[in-house]
Coordinates of C-alpha atoms and ligand atoms in Angstrom, one line a residue:
X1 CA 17.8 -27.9 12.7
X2 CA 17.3 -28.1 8.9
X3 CA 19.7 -26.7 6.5
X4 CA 19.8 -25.6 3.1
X5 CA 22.4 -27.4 0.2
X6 CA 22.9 -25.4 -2.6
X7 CA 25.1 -26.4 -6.0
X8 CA 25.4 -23.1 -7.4
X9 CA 25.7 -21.5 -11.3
X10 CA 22.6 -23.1 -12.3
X11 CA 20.7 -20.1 -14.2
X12 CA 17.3 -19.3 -12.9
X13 CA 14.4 -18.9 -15.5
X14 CA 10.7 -18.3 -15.4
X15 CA 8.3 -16.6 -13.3
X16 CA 7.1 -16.4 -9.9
X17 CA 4.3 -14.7 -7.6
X18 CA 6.4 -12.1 -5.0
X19 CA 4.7 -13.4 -1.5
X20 CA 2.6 -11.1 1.0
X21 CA 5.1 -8.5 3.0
X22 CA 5.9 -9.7 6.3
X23 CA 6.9 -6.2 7.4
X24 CA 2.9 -5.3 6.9
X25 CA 1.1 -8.4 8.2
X26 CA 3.3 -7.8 11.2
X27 CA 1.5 -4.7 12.8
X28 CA -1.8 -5.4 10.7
X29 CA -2.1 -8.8 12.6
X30 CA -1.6 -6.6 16.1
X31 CA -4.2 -3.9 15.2
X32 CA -6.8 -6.4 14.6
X33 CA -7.0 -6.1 18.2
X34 CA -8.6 -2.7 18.0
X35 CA -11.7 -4.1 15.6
X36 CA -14.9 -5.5 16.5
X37 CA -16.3 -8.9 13.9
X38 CA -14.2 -11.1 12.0
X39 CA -11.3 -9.5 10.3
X40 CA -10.2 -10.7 6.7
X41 CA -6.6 -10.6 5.7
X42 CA -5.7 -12.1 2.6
X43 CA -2.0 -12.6 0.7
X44 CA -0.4 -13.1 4.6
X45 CA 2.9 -15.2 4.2
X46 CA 3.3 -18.3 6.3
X47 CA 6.3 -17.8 8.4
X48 CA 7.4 -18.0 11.7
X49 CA 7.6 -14.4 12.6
X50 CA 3.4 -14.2 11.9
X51 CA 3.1 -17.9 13.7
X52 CA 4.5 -16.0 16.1
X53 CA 2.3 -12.8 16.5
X54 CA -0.6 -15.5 15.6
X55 CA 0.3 -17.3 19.0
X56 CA -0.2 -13.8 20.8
X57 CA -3.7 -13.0 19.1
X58 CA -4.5 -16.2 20.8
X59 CA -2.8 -16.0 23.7
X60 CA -4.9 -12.7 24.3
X61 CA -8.2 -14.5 23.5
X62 CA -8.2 -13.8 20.0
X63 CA -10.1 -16.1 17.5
X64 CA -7.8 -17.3 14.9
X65 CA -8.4 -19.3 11.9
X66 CA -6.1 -19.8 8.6
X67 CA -6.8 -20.8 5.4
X68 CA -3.9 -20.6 2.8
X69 CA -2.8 -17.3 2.8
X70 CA -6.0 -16.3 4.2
X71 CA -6.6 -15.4 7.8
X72 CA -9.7 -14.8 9.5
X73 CA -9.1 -13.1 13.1
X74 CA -11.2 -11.9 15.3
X75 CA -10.4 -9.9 18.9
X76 CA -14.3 -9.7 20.1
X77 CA -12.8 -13.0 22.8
X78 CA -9.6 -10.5 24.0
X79 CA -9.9 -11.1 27.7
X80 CA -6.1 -10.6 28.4
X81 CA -3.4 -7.9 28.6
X82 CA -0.5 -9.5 29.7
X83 CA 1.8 -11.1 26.6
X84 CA 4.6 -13.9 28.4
X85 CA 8.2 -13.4 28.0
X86 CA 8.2 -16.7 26.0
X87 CA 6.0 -15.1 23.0
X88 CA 7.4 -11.6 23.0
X89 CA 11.5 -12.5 22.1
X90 CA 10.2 -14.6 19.0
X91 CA 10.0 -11.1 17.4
X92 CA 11.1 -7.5 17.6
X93 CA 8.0 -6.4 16.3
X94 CA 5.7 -7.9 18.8
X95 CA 6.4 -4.7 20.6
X96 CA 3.6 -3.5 18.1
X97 CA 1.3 -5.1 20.5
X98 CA 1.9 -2.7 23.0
X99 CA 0.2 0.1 21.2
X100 CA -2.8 -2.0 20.6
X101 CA -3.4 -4.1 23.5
X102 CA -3.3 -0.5 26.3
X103 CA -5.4 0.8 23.7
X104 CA -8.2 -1.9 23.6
X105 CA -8.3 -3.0 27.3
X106 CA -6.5 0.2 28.8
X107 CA -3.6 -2.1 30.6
X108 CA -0.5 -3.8 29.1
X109 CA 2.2 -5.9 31.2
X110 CA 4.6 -7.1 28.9
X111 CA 8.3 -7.9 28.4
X112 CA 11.3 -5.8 26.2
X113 CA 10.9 -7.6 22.5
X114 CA 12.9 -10.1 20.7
X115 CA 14.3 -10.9 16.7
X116 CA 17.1 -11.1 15.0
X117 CA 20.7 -9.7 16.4
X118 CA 21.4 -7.0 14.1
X119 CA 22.6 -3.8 16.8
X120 CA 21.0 -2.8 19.6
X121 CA 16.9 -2.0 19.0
X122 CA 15.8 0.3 21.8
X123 CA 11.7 1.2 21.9
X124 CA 12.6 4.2 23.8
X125 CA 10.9 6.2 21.0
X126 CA 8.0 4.1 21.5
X127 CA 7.7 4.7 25.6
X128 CA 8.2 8.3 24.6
X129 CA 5.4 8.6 22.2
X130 CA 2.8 6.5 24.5
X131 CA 3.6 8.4 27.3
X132 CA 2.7 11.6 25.6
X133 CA -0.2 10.0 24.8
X134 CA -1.4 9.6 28.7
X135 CA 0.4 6.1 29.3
X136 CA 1.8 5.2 32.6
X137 CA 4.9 2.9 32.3
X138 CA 6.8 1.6 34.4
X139 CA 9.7 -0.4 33.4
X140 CA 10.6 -3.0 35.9
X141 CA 12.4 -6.3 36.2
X142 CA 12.6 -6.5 32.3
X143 CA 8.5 -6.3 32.1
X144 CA 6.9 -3.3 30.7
X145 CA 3.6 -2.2 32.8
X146 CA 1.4 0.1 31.5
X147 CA -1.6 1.7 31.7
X148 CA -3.9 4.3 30.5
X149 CA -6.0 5.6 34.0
X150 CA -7.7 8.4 32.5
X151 CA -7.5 7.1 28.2
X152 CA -5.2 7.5 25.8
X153 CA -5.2 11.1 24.7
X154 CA -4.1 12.6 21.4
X155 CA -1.1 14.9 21.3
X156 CA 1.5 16.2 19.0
X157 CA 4.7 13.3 19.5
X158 CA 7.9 14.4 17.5
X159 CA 9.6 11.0 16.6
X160 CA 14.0 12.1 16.2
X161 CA 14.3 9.4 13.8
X162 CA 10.9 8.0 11.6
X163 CA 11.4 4.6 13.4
X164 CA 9.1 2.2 11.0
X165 CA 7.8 0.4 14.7
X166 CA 7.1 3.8 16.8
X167 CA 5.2 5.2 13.9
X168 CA 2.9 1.6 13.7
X169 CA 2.5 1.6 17.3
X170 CA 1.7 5.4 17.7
X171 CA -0.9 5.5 14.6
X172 CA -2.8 2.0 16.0
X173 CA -2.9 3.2 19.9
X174 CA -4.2 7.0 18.6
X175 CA -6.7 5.6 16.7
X176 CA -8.5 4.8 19.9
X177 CA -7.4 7.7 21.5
X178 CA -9.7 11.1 22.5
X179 CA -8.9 14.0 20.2
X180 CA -6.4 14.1 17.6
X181 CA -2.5 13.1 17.6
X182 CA 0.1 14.5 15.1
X183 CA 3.4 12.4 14.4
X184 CA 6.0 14.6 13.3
X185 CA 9.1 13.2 11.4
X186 CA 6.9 9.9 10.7
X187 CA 8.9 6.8 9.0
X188 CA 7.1 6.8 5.3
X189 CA 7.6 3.2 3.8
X190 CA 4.9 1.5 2.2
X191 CA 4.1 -1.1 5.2
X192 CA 3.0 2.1 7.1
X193 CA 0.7 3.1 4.8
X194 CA -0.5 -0.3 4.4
X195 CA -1.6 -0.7 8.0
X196 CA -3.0 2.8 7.6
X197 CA -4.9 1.7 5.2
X198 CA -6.4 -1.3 6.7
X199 CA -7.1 0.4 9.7
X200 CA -9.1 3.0 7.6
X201 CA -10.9 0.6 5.9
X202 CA -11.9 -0.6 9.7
X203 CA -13.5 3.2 10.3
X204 CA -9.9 4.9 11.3
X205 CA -9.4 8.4 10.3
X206 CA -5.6 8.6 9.7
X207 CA -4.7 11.0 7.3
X208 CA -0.8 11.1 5.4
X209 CA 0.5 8.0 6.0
X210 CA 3.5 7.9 3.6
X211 CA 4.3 11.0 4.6
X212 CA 6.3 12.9 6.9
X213 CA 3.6 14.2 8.6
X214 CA 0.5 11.9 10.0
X215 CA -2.8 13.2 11.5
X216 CA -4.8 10.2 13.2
X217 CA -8.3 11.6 14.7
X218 CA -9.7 9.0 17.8
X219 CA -12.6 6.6 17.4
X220 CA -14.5 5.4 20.1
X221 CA -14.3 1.9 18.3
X222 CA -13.6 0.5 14.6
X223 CA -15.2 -2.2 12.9
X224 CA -13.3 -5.1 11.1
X225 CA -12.3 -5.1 7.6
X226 CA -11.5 -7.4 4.7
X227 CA -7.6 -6.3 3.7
X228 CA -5.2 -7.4 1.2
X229 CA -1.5 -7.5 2.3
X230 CA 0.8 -5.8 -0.1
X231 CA 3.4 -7.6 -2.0
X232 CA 7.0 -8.1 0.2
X233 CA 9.4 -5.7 -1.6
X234 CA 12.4 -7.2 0.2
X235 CA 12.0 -10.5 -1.1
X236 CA 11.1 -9.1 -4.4
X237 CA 14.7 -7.5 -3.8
X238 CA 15.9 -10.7 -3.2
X239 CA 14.9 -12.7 -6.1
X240 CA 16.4 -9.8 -8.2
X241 CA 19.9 -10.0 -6.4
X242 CA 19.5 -13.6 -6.8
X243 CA 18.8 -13.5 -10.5
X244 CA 22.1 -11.0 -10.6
X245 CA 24.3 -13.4 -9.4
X246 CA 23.7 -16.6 -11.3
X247 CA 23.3 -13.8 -14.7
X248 CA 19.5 -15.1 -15.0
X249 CA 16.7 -13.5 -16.7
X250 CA 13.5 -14.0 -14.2
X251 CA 9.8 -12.7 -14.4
X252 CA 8.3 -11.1 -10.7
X253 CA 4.6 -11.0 -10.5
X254 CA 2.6 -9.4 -8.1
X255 CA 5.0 -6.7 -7.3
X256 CA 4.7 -2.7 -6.9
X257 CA 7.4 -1.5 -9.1
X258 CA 7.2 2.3 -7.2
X259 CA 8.1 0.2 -3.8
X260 CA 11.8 -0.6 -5.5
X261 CA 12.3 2.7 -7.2
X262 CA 15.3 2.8 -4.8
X263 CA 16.4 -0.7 -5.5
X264 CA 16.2 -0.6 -9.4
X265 CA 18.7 1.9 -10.6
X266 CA 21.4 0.1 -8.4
X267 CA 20.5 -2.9 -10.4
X268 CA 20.5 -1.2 -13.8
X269 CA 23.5 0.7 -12.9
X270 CA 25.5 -3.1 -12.5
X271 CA 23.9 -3.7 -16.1
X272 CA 20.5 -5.4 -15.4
X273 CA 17.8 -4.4 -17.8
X274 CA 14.5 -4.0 -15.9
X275 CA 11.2 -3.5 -17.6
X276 CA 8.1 -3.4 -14.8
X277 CA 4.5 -3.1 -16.2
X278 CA 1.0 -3.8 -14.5
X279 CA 2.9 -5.4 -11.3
X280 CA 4.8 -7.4 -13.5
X281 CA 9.0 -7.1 -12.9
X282 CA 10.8 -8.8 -16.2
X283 CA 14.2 -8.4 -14.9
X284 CA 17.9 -9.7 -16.9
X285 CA 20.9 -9.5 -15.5
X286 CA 24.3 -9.3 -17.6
X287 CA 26.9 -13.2 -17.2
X288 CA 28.9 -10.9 -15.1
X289 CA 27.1 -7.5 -12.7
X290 CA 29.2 -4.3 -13.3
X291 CA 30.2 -2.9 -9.6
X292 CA 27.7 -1.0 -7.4
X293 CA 29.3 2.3 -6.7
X294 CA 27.6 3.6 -3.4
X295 CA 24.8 2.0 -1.9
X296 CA 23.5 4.0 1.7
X297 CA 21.0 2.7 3.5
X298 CA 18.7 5.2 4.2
X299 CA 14.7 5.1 5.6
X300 CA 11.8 4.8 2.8
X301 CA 11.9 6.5 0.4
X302 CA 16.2 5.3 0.5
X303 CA 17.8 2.4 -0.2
X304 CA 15.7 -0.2 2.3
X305 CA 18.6 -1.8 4.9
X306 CA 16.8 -4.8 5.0
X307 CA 17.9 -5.4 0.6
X308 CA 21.3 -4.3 1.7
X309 CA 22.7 -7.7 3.0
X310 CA 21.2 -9.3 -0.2
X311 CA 22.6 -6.8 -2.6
X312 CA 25.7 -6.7 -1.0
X313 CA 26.2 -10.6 -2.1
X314 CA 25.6 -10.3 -5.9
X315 CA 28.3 -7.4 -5.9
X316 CA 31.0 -10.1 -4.2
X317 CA 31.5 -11.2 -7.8
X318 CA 31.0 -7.8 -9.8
X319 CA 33.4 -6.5 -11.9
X320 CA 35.0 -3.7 -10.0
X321 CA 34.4 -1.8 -6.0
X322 CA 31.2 -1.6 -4.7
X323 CA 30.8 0.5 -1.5
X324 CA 27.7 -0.2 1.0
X325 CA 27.0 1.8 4.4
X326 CA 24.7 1.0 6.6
X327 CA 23.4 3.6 8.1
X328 CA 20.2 1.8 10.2
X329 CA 21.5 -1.1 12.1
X330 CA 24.7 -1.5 13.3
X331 CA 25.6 -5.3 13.2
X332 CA 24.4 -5.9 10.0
X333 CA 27.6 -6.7 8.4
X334 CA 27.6 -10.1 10.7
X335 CA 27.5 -12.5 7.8
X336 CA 30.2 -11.2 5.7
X337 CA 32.9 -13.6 7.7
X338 CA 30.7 -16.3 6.7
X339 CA 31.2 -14.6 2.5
X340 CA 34.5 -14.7 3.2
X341 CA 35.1 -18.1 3.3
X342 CA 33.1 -18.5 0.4
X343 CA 36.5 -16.3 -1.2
X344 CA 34.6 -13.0 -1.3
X345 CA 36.8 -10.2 -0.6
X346 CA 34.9 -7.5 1.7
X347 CA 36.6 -5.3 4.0
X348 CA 34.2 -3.5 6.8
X349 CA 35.1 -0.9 8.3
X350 CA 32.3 0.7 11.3
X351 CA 29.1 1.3 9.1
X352 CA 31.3 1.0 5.6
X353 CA 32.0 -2.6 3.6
X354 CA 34.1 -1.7 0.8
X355 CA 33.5 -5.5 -1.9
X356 CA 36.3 -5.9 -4.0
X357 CA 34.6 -8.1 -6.8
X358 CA 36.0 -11.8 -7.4
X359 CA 35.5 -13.3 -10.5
X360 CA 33.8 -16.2 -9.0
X361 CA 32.7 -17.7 -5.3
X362 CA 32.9 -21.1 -4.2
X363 CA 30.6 -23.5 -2.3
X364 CA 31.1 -23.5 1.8
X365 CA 29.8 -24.6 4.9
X366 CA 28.5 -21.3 6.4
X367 CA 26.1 -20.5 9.0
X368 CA 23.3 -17.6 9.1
X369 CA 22.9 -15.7 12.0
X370 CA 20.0 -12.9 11.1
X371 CA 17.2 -13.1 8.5
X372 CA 18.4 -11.0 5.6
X373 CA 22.4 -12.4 6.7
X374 CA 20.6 -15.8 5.8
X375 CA 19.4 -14.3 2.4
X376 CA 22.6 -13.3 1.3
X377 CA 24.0 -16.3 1.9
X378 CA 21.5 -18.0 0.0
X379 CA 22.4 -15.0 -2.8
X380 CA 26.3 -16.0 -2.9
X381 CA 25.7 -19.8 -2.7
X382 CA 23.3 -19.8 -6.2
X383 CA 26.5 -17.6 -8.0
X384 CA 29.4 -20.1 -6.5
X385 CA 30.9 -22.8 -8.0
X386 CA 30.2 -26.2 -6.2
X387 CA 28.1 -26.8 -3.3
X388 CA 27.3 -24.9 -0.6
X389 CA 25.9 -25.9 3.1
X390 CA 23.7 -23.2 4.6
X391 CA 22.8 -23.7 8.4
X392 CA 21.0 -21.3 10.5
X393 CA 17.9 -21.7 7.9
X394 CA 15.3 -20.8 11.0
X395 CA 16.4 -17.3 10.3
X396 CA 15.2 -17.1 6.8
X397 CA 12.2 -18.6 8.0
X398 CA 11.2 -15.4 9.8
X399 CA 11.3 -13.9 6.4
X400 CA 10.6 -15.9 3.2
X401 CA 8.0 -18.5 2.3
X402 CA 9.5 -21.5 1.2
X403 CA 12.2 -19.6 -0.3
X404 CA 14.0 -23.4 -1.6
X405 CA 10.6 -24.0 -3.2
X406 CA 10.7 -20.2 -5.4
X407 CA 14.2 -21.1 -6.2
X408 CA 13.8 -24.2 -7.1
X409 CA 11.1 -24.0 -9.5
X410 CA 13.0 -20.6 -11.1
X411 CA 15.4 -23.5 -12.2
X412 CA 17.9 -23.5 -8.8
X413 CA 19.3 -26.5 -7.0
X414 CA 18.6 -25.9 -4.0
X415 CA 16.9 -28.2 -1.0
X416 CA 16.0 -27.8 2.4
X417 CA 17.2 -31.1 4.5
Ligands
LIG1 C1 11.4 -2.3 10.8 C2 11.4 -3.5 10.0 C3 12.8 -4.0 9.7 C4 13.6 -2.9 9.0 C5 13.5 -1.6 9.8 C6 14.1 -0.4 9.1 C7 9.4 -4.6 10.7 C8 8.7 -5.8 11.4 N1 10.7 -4.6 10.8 O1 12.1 -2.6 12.0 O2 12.7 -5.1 8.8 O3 14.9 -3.3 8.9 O4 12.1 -1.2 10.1 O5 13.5 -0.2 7.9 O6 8.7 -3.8 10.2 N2 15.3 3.0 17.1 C9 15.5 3.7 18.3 N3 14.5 3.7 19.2 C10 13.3 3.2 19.0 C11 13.1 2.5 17.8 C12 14.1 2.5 16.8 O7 16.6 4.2 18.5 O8 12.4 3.3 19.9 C13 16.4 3.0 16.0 C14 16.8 1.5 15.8 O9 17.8 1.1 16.7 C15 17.3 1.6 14.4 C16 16.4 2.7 13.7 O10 15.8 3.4 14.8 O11 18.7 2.1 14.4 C17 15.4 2.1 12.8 O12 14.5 1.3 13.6 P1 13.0 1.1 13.2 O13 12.7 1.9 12.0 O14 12.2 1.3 14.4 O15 13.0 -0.5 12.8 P2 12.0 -1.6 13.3 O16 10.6 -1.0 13.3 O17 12.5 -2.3 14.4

């Protein structure tokens, strides 16, 4: 079980390249199941939540080679539809498959997903939309057995909340589909409309992705494609809240500054000064942030839940209140006992955390318990004073790329044992 030791106020400097976006790769790496040829996808992160829905590519039959951040996959070997318990609770978004695999073989028999603790994560909105679509499912013994007798068929699915899976797993099963499918009340954020856009680029005719409103027309088959991941705005989010606790001055290449248009001003208003210009982020923040007033978690284009656990750390030591609520997950206050002991003083209340800034943290033996909870403890532990022990690392492994490494070289002192 490795952990991370941290000795924290050393101030970061320099620049660094923001990795591939895991939350893209994700459902990009489960529609390659739709193409025919060797698929290119380049700038895909190494971590263990793509290992993961690597192992089902292959499990399925799936040809799967990588190079760097380069993968080459192709699905011309598929010759299964069943995906084991054992692969599908490595991640909650494995339930992508289920879209793709019924489409490509017309059959798929597999089990409720797993992934990080963070509140309940139904996929009823998922069996809704498939089901409109012409699947039979029946849910049984914790397996999921569906099937498509006569096709998927397009048709108009209202989604009651843009859930970022159901929208990935409706746009890649219609694409096969006969006729044409509307999703009404479609979840907007920039991984969406990168998967539309790599399906498109494999012969796909999806039209308004990053909108509200998506109109996917069926293919008979697509073709593969080469595809370039976009950068991961949540740990570009991170590497900003970490630069705002240690008052560093960093340089983010590779990003898309109109991904963190909701991230920036809540940065600015604590008195960073941010400057972004040809994908490059030059970000300073002030020796001590100013509070955070309100930050609401809201779907794209809102504040992104998954920067709230990170955010939330650099405002333990503002100057002033800073109010979060959380309005997508419900457990994802879970490692604010863990702040506490590092003398942070957060009261939650339901979906509210009212921080009551300290002047400073101090090193502490805490343990993570979801990805971005692992984050923000990684966040606090570079602004304490002394050393920190982090364990539960594996969960920041589902999300960041040698995050120690970044750090490290940005100036931190940080190691992975
Ligand atoms: C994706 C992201 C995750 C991010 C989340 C919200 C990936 C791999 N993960 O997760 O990092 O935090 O979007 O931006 O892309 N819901 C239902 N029924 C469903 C599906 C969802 O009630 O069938 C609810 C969930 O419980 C949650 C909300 O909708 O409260 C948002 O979930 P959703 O957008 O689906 O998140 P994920 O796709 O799981």
């Amino acid at each position: 079980m490795s952990r991370l030791l941290v000795t924290g106020r050393q101030k970061l400097s320099g620049e660094t390249y923001v990795q591939g976006a895991k939350n893209s790769a994700l459902p990009i790496l489960a529609a390659t199941i739709l193409s025919k040829g060797e698929n290119v996808i380049y700038n895909c992160p190494q971590l263990t939540d793509v290992e993961a829905s690597l192992g089902i590519l292959r499990y399925l039959g799936c040809d799967v080679r990588r190079s760097n951040s380069t993968l080459l996959i192709s699905a011309d070997g598929i010759c299964r539809s069943d995906i084991p318990h054992e692969l599908m609770r490595k991640t909650r978004s494995s339930i992508v498959f289920l879209g793709a695999v019924l489409a490509r073989t017309g059959r798929a028999k597999l089990t409720f997903p797993g992934g990080c603790e963070i509140g309940p994560r139904p996929i009823d909105l998922h069996l809704k939309a498939l089901r409109e679509l012409g699947a039979v499912i029946k849910e049984k013994h914790g397996y999921l057995d569906c099937s498509a007798p006569n096709g998927l068929v397009g048709a108009k699915v209202t989604l009651s909340f843009p859930s970022v899976g159901a929208t990935e797993d409706i746009m890649i099963a219609a694409c096969l589909a006969s006729g044409t499918t509307t999703i009404i009340n479609a979840a907007r954020e920039p991984e969406i409309v990168d998967l539309a856009d790599y399906l498109n680029e494999c012969g796909a005719k999806i039209y308004g992705a990053g909108e509200g409103v998506i109109v996917i027309d069926g293919c008979d088959s697509l073709e593969c494609a080469h595809h370039t991941i976009i950068p991961d705005r949540i740990v570009a989010a991170t590497l900003m809240a970490c630069a705002a606790a240690t008052g560093s001055q960093i340089t983010l290449k590779g990003i898309i500054s109109s991904h963190l248009a909701s991230i920036i001003p809540v940065f600015e208003d604590a008195g960073c000064k941010i400057r972004c210009r040809d994908g490059c982020m030059k970000f300073s923040a002030p020796s001590r942030l100013y509070s955070m007033k309100t930050v609401r978690t809201m779907p794209y284009p809102g504040f992104p839940t998954d920067a709230q656990a990170p955010m939330l750390a650099a405002a333990c030591t503002a100057e002033g209140t800073s109010v979060f609520v959380e309005n997508i997950f419900e457990n994802r206050y879970r490692h604010i006992s863990e702040l506490v002991r590092m003398g942070a003083n957060v009261k939650t209340e339901g979906r509210v955390a009212v921080v009551e800034g300290v002047s400073s943290l101090y090193g502490a033996s805490v343990e993570a318990t979801d990805l971005r909870g692992a984050a923000a403890l990684v966040v606090a532990s570079l602004g304490a004073d002394g050393s920190s022990d982090i364990s539960g690392v594996k969960y920041l492994e589902r999300g960041y790329e040698n995050l120690e490494v970044t750090l490290s070289e940005l100036g931190a002192e940080i190691k992975k044992i």
